[in-house]
mmCIF file of C-alpha atoms in Angstrom:
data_model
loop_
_atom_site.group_PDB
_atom_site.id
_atom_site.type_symbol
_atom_site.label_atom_id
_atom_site.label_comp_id
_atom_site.label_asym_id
_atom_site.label_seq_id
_atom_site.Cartn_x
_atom_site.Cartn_y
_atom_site.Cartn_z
ATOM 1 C CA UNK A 5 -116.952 104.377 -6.697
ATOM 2 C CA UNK A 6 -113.527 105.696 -7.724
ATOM 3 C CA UNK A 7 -110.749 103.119 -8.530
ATOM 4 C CA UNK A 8 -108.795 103.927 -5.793
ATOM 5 C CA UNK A 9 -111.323 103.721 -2.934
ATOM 6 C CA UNK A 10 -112.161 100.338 -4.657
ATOM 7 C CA UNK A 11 -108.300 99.466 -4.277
ATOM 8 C CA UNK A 12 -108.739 100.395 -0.823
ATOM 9 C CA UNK A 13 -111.433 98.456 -0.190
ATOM 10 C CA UNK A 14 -110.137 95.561 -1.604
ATOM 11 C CA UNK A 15 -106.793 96.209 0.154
ATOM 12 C CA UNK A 16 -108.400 96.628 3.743
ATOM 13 C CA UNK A 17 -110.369 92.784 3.042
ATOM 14 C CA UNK A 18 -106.607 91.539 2.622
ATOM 15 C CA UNK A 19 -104.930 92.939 5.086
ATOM 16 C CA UNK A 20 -107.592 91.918 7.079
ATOM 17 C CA UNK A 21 -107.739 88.346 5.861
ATOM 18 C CA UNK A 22 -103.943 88.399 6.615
ATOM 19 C CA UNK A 23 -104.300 89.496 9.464
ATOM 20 C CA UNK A 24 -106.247 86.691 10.839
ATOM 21 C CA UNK A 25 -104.587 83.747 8.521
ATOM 22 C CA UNK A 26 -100.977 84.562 10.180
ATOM 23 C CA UNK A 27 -99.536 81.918 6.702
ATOM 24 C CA UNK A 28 -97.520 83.363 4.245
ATOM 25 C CA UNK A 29 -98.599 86.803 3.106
ATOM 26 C CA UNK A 30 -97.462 86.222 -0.768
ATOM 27 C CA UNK A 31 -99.784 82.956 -0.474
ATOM 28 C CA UNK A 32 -102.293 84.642 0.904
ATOM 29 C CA UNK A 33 -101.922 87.567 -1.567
ATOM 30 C CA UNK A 34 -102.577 84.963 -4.354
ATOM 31 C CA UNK A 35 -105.293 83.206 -2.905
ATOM 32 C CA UNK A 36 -107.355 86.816 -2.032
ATOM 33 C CA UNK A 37 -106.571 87.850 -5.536
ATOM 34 C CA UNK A 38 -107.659 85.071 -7.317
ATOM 35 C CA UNK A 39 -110.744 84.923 -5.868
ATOM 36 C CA UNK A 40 -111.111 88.846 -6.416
ATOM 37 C CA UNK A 41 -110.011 88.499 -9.894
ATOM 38 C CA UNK A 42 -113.600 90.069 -11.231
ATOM 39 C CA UNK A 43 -112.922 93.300 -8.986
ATOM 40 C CA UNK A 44 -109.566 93.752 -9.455
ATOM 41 C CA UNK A 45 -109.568 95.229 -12.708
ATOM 42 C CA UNK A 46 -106.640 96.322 -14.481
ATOM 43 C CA UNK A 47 -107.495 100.242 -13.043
ATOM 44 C CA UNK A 48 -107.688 98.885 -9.452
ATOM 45 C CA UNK A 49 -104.963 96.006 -8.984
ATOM 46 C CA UNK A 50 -102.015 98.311 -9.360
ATOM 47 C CA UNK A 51 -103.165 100.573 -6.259
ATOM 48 C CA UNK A 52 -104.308 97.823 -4.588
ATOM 49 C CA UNK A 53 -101.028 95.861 -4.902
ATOM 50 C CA UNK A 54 -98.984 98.894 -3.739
ATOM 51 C CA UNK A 55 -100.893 99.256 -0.819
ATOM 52 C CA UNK A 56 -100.833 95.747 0.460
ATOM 53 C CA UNK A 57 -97.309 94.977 -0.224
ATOM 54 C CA UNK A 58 -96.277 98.143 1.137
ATOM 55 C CA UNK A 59 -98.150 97.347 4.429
ATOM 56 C CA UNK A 60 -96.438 94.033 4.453
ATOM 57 C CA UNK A 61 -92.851 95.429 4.068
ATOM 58 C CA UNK A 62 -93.473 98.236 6.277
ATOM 59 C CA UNK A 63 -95.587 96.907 9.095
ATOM 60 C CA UNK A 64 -92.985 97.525 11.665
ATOM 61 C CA UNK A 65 -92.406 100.858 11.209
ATOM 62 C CA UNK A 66 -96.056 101.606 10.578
ATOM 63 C CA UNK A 67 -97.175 99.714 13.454
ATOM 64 C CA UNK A 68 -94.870 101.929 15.738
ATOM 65 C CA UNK A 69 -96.386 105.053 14.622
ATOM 66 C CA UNK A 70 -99.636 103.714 15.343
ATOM 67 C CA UNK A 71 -98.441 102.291 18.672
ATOM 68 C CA UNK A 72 -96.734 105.655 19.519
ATOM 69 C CA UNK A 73 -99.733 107.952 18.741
ATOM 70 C CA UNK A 74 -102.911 106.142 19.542
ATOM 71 C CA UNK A 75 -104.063 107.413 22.859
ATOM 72 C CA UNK A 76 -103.856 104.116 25.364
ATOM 73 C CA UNK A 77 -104.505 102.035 22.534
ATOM 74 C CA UNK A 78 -101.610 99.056 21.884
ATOM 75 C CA UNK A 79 -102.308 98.280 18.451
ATOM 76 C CA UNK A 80 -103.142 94.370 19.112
ATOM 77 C CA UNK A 81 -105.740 95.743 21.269
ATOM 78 C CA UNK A 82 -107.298 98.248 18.396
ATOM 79 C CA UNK A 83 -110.339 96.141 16.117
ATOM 80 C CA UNK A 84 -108.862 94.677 13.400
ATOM 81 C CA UNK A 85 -110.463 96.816 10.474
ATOM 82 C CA UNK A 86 -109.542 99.574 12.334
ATOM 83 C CA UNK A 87 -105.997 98.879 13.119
ATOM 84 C CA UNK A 88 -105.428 97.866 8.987
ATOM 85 C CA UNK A 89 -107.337 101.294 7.528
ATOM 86 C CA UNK A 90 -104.780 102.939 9.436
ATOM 87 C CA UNK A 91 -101.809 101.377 8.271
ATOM 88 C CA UNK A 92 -103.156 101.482 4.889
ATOM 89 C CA UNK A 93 -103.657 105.190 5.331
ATOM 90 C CA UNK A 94 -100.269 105.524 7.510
ATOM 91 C CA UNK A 95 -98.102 103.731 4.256
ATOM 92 C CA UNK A 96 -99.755 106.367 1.951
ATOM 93 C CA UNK A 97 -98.423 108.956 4.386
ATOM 94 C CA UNK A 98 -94.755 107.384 4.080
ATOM 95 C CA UNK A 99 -94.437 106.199 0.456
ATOM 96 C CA UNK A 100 -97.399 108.045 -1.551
ATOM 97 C CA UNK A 101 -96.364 111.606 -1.387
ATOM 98 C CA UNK A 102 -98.103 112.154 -4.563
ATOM 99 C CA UNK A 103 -101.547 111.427 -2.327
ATOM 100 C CA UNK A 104 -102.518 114.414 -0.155
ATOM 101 C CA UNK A 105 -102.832 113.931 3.666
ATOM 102 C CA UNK A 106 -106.494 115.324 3.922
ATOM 103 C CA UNK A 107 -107.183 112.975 0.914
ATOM 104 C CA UNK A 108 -105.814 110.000 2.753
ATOM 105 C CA UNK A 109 -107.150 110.879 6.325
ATOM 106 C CA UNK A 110 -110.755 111.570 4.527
ATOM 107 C CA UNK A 111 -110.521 108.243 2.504
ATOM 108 C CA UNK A 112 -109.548 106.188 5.856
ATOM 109 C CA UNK A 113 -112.424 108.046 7.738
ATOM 110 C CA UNK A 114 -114.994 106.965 5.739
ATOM 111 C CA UNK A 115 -114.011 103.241 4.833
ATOM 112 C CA UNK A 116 -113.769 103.260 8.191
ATOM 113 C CA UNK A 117 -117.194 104.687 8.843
ATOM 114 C CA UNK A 118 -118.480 101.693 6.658
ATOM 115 C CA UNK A 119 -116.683 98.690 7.411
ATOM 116 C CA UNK A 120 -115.768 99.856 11.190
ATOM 117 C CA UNK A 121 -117.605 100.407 13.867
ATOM 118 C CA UNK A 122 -120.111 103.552 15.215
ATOM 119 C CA UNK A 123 -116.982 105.018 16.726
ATOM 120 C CA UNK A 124 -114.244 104.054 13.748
ATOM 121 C CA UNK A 125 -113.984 107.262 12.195
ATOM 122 C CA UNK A 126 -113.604 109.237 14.738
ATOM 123 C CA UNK A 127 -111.139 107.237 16.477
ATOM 124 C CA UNK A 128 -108.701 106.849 13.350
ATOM 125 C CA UNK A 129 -109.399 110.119 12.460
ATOM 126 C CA UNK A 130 -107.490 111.343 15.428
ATOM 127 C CA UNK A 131 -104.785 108.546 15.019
ATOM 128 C CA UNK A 132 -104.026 109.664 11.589
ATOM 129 C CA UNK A 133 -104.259 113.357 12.674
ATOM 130 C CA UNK A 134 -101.621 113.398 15.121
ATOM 131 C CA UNK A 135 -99.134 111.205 13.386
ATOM 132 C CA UNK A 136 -99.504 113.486 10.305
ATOM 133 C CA UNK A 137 -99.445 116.659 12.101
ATOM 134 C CA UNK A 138 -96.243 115.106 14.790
ATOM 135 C CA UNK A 139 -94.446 113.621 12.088
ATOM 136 C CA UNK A 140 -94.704 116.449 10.071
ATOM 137 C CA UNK A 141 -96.500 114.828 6.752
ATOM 138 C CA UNK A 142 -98.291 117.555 4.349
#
């Protein structure tokens, strides 16, 4: 496994563990790391930090996208790994322009097709294709 699908990974089982803890995300941060400390090696923490802070400070706005182009989906409604493989893959769209679309989209499709349910890739596959082809991300 690459290092950045393992910063992902990693990334997805803390925003998910925030996600459910509702305390104090830099707490939280510190607690999931050190007790990840083996896997998050000094090739995968970088990615892995970028991507969870930058899902923290940009929830809002990457919740409304969501919100705005899932398909009668609100996203407290959408399951929870779901709902946190596509912000993770909606940040890269916004701050990672060095990261192509199809690479992000493809990445998101199958974490999701492995932590997720039967129906998880499809269904954030066609998330992350509209807001990337409606909000005009290459």
């Amino acid at each position: 496994m690459g290092d950045r699908r393992q910063a992902r990974e990693l990334a997805l089982q803390a925003l998910f563990f925030f996600d459910l803890d509702k305390s104090d995300p830099d707490q939280s941060l510190e607690v999931f790391c050190a007790n990840n400390e083996e896997k998050l090696t000094q090739e995968v923490k970088p990615f892995f930090l970028h991507l969870v802070k930058g899902v923290v400070e940009n929830r809002t706005q990457i919740d409304e996208l969501l919100d705005k182009y899932s398909k009668n989906w609100k996203i407290s409604r959408m399951p929870v790994v779901d709902r946190n493989i596509m912000r993770m893959a909606t940040f890269e769209f916004l701050k990672c322009s060095d990261i192509p679309t199809s690479v992000t989209i493809n990445e998101a499709v199958e974490i999701g097709k492995t932590y997720g349910t039967r129906d998880s890739g499809s269904f954030i596959n066609g998330v992350l294709d509209r807001i990337k082809l409606l909000e005009g991300f290459e």
